[in-house]
Short mmCIF file of C-alpha atoms in Angstrom, two decimals:
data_model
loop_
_atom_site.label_atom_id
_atom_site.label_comp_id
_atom_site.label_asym_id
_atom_site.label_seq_id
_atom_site.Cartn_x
_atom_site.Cartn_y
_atom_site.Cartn_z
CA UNK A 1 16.32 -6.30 11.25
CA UNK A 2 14.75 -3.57 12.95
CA UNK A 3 15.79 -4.64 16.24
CA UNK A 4 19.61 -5.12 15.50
CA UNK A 5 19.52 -1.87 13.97
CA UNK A 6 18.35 -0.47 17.28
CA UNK A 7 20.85 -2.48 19.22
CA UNK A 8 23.58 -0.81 16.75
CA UNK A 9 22.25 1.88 17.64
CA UNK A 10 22.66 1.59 21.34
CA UNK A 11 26.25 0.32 20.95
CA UNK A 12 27.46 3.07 19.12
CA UNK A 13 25.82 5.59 22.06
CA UNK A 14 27.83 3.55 24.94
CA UNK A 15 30.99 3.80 22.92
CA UNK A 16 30.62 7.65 22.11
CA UNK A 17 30.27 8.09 26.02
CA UNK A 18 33.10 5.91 26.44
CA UNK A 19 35.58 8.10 24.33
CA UNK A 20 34.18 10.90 26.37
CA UNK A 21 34.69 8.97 29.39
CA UNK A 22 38.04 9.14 29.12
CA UNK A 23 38.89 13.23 29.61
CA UNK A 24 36.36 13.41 32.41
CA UNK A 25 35.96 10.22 33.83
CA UNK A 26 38.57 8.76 37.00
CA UNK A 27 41.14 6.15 36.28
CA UNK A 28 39.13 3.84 38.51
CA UNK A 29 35.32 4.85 37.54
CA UNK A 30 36.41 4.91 33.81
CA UNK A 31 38.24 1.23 34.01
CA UNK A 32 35.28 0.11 36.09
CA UNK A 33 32.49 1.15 33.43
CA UNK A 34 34.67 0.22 30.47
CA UNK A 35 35.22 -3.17 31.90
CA UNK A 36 31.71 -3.71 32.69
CA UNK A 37 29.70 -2.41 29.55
CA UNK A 38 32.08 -4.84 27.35
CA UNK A 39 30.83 -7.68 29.26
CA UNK A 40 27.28 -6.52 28.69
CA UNK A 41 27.76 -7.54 24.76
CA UNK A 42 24.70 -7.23 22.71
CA UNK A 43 21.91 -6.46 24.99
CA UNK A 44 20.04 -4.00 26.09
CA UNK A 45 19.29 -5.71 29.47
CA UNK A 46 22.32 -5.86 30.29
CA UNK A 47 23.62 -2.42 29.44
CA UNK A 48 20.88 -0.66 31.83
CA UNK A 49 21.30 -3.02 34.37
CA UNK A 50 25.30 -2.14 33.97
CA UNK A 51 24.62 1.56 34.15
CA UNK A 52 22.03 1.47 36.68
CA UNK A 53 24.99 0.15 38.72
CA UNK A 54 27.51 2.45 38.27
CA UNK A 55 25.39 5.14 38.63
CA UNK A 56 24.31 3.94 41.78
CA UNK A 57 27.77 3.40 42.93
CA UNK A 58 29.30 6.45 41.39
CA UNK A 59 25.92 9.30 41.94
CA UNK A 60 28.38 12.00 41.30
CA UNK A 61 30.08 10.72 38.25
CA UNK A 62 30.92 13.53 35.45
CA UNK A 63 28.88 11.85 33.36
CA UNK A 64 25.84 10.99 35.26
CA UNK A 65 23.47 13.26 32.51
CA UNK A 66 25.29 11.03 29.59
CA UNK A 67 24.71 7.35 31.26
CA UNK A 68 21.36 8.80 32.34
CA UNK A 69 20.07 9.27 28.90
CA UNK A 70 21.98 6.31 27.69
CA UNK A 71 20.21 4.21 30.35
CA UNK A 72 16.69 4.84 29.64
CA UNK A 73 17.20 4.38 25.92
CA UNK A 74 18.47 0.97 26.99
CA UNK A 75 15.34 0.38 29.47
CA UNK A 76 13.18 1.48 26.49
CA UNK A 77 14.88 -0.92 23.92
CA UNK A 78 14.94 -3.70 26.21
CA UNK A 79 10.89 -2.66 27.62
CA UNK A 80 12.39 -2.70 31.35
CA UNK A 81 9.79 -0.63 32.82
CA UNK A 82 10.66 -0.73 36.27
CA UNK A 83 14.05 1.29 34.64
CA UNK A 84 12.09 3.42 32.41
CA UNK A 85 9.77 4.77 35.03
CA UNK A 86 12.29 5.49 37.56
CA UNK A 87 15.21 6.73 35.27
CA UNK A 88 12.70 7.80 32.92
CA UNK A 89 11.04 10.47 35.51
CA UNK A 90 14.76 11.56 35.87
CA UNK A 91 15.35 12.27 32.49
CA UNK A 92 12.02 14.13 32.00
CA UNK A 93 12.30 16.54 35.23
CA UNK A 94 16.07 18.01 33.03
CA UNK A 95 14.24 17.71 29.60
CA UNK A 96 10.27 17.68 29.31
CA UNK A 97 10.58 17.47 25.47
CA UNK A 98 11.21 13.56 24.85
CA UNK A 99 7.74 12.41 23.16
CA UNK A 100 8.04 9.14 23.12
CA UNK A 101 9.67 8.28 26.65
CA UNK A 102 6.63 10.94 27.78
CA UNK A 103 3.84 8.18 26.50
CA UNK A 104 6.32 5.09 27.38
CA UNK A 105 6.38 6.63 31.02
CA UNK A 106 2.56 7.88 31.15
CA UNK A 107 1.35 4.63 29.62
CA UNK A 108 3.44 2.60 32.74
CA UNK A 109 2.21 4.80 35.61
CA UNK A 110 -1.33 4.00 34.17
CA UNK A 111 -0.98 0.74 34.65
CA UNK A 112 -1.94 1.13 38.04
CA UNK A 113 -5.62 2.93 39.11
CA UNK A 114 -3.79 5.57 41.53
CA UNK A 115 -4.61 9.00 42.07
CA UNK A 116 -0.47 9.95 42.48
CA UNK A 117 0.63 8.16 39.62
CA UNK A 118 -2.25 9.37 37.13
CA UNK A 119 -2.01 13.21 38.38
CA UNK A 120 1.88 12.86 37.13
CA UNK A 121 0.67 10.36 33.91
CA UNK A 122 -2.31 13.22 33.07
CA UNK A 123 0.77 16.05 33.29
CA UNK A 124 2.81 13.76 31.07
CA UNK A 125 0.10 13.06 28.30
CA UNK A 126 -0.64 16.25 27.98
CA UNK A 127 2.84 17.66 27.39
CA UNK A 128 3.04 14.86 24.76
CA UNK A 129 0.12 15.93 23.29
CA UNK A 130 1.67 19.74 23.18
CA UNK A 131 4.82 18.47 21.73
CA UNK A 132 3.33 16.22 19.06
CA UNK A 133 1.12 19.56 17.71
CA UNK A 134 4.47 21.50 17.95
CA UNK A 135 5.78 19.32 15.21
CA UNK A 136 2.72 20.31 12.88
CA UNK A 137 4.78 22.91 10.97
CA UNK A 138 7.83 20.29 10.09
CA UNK A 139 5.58 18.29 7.62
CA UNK A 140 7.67 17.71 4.90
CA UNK A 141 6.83 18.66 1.20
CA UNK A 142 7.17 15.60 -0.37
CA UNK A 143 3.77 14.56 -1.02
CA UNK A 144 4.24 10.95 0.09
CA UNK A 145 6.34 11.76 3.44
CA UNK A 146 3.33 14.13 3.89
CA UNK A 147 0.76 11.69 3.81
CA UNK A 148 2.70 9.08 6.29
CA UNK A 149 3.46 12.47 8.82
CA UNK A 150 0.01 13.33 8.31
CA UNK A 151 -1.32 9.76 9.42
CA UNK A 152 1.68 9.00 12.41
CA UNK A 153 1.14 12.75 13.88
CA UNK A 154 -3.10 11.87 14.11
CA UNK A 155 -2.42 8.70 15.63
CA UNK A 156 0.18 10.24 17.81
CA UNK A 157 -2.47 12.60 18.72
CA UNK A 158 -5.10 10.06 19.58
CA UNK A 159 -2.74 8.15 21.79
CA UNK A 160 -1.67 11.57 23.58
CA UNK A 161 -5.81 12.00 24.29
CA UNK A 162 -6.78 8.36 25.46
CA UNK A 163 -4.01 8.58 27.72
CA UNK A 164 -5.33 11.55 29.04
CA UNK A 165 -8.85 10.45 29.23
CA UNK A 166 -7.82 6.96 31.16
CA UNK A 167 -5.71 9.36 33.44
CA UNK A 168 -9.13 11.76 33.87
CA UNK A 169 -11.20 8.54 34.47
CA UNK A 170 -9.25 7.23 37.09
CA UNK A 171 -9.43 10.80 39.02
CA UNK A 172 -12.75 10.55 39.37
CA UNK A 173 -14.23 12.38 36.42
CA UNK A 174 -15.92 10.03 33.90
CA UNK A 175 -17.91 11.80 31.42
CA UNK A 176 -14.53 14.24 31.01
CA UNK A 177 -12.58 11.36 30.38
CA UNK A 178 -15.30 9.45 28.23
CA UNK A 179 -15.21 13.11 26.18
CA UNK A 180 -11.17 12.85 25.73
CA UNK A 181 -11.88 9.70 24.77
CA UNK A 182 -13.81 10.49 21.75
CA UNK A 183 -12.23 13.45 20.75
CA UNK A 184 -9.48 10.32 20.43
CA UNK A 185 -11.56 8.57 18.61
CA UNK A 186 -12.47 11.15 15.96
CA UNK A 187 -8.95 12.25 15.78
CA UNK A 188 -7.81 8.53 15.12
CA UNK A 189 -10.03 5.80 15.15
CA UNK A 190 -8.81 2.81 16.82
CA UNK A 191 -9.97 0.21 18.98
CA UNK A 192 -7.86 1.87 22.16
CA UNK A 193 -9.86 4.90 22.27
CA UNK A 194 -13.41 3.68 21.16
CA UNK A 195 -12.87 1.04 24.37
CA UNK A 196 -11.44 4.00 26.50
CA UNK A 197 -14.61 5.96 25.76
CA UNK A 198 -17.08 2.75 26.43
CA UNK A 199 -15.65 2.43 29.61
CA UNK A 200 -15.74 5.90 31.37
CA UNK A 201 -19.36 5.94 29.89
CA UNK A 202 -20.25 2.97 31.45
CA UNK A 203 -19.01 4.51 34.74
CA UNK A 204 -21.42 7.12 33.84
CA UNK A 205 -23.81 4.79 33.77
CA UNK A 206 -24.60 5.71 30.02
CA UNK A 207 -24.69 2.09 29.40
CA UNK A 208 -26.15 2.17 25.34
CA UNK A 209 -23.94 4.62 24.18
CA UNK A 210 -20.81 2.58 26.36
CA UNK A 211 -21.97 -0.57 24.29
CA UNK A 212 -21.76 1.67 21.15
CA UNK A 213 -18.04 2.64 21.90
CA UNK A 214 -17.33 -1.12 22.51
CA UNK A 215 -18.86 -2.08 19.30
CA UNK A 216 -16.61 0.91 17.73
CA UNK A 217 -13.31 -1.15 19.61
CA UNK A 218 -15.26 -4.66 18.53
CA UNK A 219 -15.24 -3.96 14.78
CA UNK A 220 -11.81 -1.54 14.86
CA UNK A 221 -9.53 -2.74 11.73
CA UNK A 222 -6.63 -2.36 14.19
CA UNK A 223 -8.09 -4.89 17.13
CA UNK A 224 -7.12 -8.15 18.50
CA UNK A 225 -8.80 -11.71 18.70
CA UNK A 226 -8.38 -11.67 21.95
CA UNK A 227 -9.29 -7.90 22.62
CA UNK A 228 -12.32 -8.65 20.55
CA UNK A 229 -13.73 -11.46 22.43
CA UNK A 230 -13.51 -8.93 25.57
CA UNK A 231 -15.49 -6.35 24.00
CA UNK A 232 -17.83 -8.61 22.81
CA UNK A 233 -18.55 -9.46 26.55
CA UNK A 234 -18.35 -6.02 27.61
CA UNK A 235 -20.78 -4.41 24.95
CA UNK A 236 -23.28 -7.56 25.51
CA UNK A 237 -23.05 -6.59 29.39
CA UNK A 238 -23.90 -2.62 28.50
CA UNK A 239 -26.58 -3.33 26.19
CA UNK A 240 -28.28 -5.88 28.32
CA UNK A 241 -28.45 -3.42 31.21
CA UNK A 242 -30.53 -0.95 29.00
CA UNK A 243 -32.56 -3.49 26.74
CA UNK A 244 -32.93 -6.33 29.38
CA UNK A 245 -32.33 -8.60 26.49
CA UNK A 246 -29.88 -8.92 23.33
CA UNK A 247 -32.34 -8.84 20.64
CA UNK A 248 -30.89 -5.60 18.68
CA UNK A 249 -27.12 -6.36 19.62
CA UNK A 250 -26.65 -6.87 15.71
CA UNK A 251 -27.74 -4.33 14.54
CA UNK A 252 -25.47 -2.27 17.13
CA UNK A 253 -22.77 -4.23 15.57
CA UNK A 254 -23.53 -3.28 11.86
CA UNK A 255 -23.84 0.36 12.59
CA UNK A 256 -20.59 0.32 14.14
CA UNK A 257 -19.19 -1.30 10.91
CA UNK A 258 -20.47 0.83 8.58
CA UNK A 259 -19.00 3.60 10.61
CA UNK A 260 -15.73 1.89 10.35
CA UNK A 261 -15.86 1.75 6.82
CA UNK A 262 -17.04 5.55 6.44
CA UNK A 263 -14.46 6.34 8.74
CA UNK A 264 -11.41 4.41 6.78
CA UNK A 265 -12.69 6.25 3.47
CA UNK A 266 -13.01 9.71 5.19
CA UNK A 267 -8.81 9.07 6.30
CA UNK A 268 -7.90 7.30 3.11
CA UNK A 269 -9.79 10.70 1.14
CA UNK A 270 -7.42 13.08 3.39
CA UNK A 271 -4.03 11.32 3.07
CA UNK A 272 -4.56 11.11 -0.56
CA UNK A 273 -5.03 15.56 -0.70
CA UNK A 274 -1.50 14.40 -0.21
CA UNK A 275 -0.55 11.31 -1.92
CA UNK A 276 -3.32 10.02 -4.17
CA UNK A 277 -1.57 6.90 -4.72
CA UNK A 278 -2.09 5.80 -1.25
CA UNK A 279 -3.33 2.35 -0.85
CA UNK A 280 -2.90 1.96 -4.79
CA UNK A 281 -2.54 -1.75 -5.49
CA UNK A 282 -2.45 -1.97 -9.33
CA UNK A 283 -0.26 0.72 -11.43
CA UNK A 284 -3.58 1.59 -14.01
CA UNK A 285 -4.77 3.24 -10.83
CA UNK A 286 -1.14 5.64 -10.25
CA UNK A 287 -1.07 9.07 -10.81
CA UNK A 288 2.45 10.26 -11.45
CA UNK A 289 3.73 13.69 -10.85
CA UNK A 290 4.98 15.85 -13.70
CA UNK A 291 8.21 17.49 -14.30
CA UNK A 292 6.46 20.06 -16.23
CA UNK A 293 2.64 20.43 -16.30
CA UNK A 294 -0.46 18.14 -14.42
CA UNK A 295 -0.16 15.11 -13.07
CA UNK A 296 -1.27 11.95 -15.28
CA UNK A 297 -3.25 9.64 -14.21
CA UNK A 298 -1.79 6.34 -15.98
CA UNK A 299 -5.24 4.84 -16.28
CA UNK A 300 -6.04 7.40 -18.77
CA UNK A 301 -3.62 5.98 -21.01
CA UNK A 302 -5.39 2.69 -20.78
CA UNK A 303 -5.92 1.51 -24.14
CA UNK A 304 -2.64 2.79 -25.66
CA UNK A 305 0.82 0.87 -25.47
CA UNK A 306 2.41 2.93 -22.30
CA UNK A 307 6.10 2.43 -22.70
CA UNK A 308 7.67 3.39 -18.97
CA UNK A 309 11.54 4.34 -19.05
CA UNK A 310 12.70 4.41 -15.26
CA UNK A 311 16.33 6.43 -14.88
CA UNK A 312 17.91 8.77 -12.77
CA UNK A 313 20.53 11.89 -12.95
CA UNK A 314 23.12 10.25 -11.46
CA UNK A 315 22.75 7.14 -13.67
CA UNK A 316 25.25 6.35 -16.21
CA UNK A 317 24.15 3.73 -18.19
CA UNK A 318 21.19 6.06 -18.69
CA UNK A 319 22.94 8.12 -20.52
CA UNK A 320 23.75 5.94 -22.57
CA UNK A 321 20.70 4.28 -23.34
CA UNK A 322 18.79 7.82 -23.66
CA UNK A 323 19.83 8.62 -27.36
CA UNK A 324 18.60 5.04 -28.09
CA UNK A 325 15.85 5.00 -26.38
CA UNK A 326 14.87 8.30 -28.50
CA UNK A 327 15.95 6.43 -31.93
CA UNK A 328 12.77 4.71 -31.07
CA UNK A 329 10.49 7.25 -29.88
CA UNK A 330 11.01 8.17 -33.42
CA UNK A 331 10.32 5.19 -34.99
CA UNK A 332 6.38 5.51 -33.59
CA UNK A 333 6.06 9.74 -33.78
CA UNK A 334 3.20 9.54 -35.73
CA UNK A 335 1.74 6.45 -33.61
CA UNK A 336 -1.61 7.53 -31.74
CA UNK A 337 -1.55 4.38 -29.84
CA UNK A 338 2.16 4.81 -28.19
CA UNK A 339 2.96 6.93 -25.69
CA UNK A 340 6.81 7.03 -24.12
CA UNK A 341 6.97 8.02 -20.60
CA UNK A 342 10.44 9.02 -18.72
CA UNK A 343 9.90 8.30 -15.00
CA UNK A 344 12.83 9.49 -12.55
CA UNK A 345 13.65 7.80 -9.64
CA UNK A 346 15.33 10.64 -7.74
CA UNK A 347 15.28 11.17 -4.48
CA UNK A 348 16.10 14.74 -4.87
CA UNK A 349 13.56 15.75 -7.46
CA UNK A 350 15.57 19.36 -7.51
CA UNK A 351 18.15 17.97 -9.22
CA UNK A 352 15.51 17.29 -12.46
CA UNK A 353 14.59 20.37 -14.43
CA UNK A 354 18.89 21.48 -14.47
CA UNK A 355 20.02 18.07 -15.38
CA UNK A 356 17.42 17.85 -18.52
CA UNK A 357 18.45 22.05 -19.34
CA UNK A 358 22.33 21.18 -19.24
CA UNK A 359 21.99 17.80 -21.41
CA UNK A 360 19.34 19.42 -23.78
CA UNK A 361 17.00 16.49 -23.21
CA UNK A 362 13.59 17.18 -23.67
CA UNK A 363 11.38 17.84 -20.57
CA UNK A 364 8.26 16.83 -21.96
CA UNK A 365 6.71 13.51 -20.82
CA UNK A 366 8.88 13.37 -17.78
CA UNK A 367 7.50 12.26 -14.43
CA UNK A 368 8.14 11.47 -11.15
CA UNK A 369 8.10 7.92 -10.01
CA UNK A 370 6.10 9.16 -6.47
CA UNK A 371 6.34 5.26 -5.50
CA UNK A 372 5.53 3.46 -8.84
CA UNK A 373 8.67 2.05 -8.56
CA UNK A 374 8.13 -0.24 -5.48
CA UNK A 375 4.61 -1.14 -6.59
CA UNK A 376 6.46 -2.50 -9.83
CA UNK A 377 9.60 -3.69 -7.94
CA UNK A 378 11.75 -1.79 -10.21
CA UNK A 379 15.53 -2.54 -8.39
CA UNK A 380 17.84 -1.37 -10.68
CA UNK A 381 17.63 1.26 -13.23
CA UNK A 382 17.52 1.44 -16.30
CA UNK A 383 14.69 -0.36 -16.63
CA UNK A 384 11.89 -0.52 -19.36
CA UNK A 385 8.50 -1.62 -18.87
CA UNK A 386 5.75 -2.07 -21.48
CA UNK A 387 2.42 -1.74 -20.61
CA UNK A 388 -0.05 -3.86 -23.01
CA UNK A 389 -3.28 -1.57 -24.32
CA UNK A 390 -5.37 -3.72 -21.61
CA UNK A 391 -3.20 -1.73 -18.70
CA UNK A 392 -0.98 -4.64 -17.63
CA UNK A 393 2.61 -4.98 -17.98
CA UNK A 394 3.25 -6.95 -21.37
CA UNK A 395 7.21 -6.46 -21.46
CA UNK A 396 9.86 -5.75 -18.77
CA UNK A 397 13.52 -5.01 -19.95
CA UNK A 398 15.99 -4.49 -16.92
CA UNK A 399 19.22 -2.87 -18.46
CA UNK A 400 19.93 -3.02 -21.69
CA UNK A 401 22.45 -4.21 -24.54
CA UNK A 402 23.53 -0.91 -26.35
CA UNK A 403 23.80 -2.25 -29.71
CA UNK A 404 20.42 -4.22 -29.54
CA UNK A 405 18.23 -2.13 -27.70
CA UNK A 406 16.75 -0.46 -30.45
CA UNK A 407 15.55 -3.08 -31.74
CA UNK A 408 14.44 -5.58 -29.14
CA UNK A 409 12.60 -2.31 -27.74
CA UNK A 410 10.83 -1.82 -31.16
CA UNK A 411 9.87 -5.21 -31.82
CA UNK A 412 7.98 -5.65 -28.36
CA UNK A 413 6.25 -2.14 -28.29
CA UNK A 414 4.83 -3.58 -32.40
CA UNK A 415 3.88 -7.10 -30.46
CA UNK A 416 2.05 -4.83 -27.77
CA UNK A 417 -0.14 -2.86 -30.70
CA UNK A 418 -0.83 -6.34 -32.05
CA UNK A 419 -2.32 -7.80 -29.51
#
């Protein structure tokens, strides 16, 4: 799906030039490229290798800055890296500030251990790096788009550094690029930059603390079977060169894992200063956001019948199930064990606290759904889910039948208490 969304996405660019095309373009050079990127049908391939073409043919066409960008966002989609480095270099020398065809085009020239191409991959990485930090003060408010910027801009930082330290390494200055390396590392752990760093300090010739790193890449969450097996070799190699033997390679091995584990808590305690239901597998464990007042944490409710009434502003039938749905809050008012909760599912959460003022509902006991909503697959709202008093979900009711809702409601929240 997420690659013929892309592909939309490239066919819609080729047919906005081609409307532009056709007040600046020649008769000819206009019919030629028309002709040619509707034989190029759905792929990517294709459309750069059309473009590259014409451009070649037609170097001062009025729209060489238009097919330009169009053609390395083709080379990109399609992974032609032959087309994103050359067209690619193009596009960066009239605009610098293109993040990811900067670490597409640094990660390429790295490919290769040459002084030319790293100089220009170093100059690349670190502009990434600058533009990636210049982003820092667009993190959204929402506290679960904060969490996911929070995570994407540290890994995009740790990428920006490990290509910088490979580029450093392969100019000749190891422990610098062993030190980018774990400045990587502790900005994003992953098994890219733990290996970066055990190679630049086995250059070094620090071979323990290289065999260290490649136990850091050998244990990452993030690695590969076959990636493993590699640093396997490599970290036996390291330690064998400072030991003379093996003995002791498990214990390397443990150390590293129990850093990976203190690591993944340290990041999982950050992103959840922003969304503390991140990585929350069972709904006792949410923590809902409150239209008025604290947060609740629904496990504190554990031992109560929790009846959870998922609607939205814009929701008709919600309006019509609300006076019912209070007919039986009223039913259990003086019920310690019951507790109603109104979650709303908007996405514009401003559009809350005037919609319960103008309808005179009351704001008490409303929350935010802050992603309880997938974890409980709720599709369509209304919806009405009763939580038993031993935390799991005991009744689900998706819409409802107006003149039966009070009671069906009623008589599953009394088989809830009974149990």
């Amino acid at each position: 799906m997420m690659k013929q969304t892309r592909r939309s996405l490239v066919l819609l660019i080729f047919a906005a030039l081609s409307c532009a095309a056709q007040q600046k373009l020649s008769d000819a050079e206009q019919q030629e490229l028309g002709q040619a990127l509707g034989e190029a049908g759905n792929s990517s391939v294709e459309f750069a290798r059309v473009l590259e073409a014409h451009l070649n043919k037609y170097p001062n066409s009025p729209q060489r800055d238009e097919l330009e960008r169009a053609l390395v966002k083709s080379a990109l989609e399609a992974n032609d890296k032959r087309r994103i480095l050359t067209w690619g270099e193009r596009s960066l020398e009239k605009n610098i500030n293109q993040p990811q065809l900067l670490e597409r085009v640094a990660r390429i020239l790295l490919e290769v251990e040459d002084k030319d191409r790293s100089e220009r991959a170093l100059k690349y990485a670190r502009r990434f790096e600058e533009g990636i930090r210049g982003l820092q003060g667009e993190a959204p408010k929402n506290p679960r788009q904060k969490a996911q910027f929070t995570d994407e801009y540290d890994r995009a930082i740790g990428r920006a550094l490990t290509l910088q330290a490979r580029a450093t390494g392969n100019l000749g200055k190891p422990d610098e690029a062993a030190a980018l390396a774990q400045k990587s590392f502790e900005t994003y752990a992953s098994h890219e930059s733990a290996r970066e760093a055990a190679r630049w300090l086995a250059k070094a010739g620090k071979g323990l603390e290289s065999a260290r790193r490649y136990a850091d890449a050998f244990v990452a969450p993030d690695n590969t079977s076959e990636l493993r097996a590699k640093d396997r070799t490599l970290m036996a190699e390291q330690y064998r060169k400072e030991k003379g033997t093996e003995t002791g390679l498990g214990d390397l091995v443990l150390e590293a894992h129990d850093r990976a584990v203190a690591i993944g808590a340290k990041r999982l305690a950050r992103l959840r200063e922003f969304d503390p239901n991140l990585g929350v597998t069972s709904p006792v464990d949410f923590t809902v956001s409150a239209l008025q007042g604290e947060p609740l944490k629904l496990g504190s409710l554990k031992g109560k019948v929790v009846i959870l009434d998922f609607w939205a502003t814009w929701c008709g039938p919600c309006r019509v199930q609300h006076p019912l749905y209070e007919q039986v809050k009223k039913k259990f008012a003086g019920a310690g064990d019951v507790v109603f909760i109104a979650i709303n599912t908007d996405e514009d959460i401003a559009a809350v606290q005037p919609f319960i003022e103008s309808n005179k509902w009351d704001p008490k006991n409303v929350y935010f759904e802050d992603g309880l909503s997938n974890l409980l697959k709720v599709s369509s709202i209304p919806t009405t889910i009763v939580f038993g008093k031993d935390g799991q979900v005991f009744s689900r009711m998706n819409g409802f039948v107006p003149e039966r809702f009070v009671d069906q409601l009623t008589a599953r929240i009394e088989e809830a208490r009974a149990q």
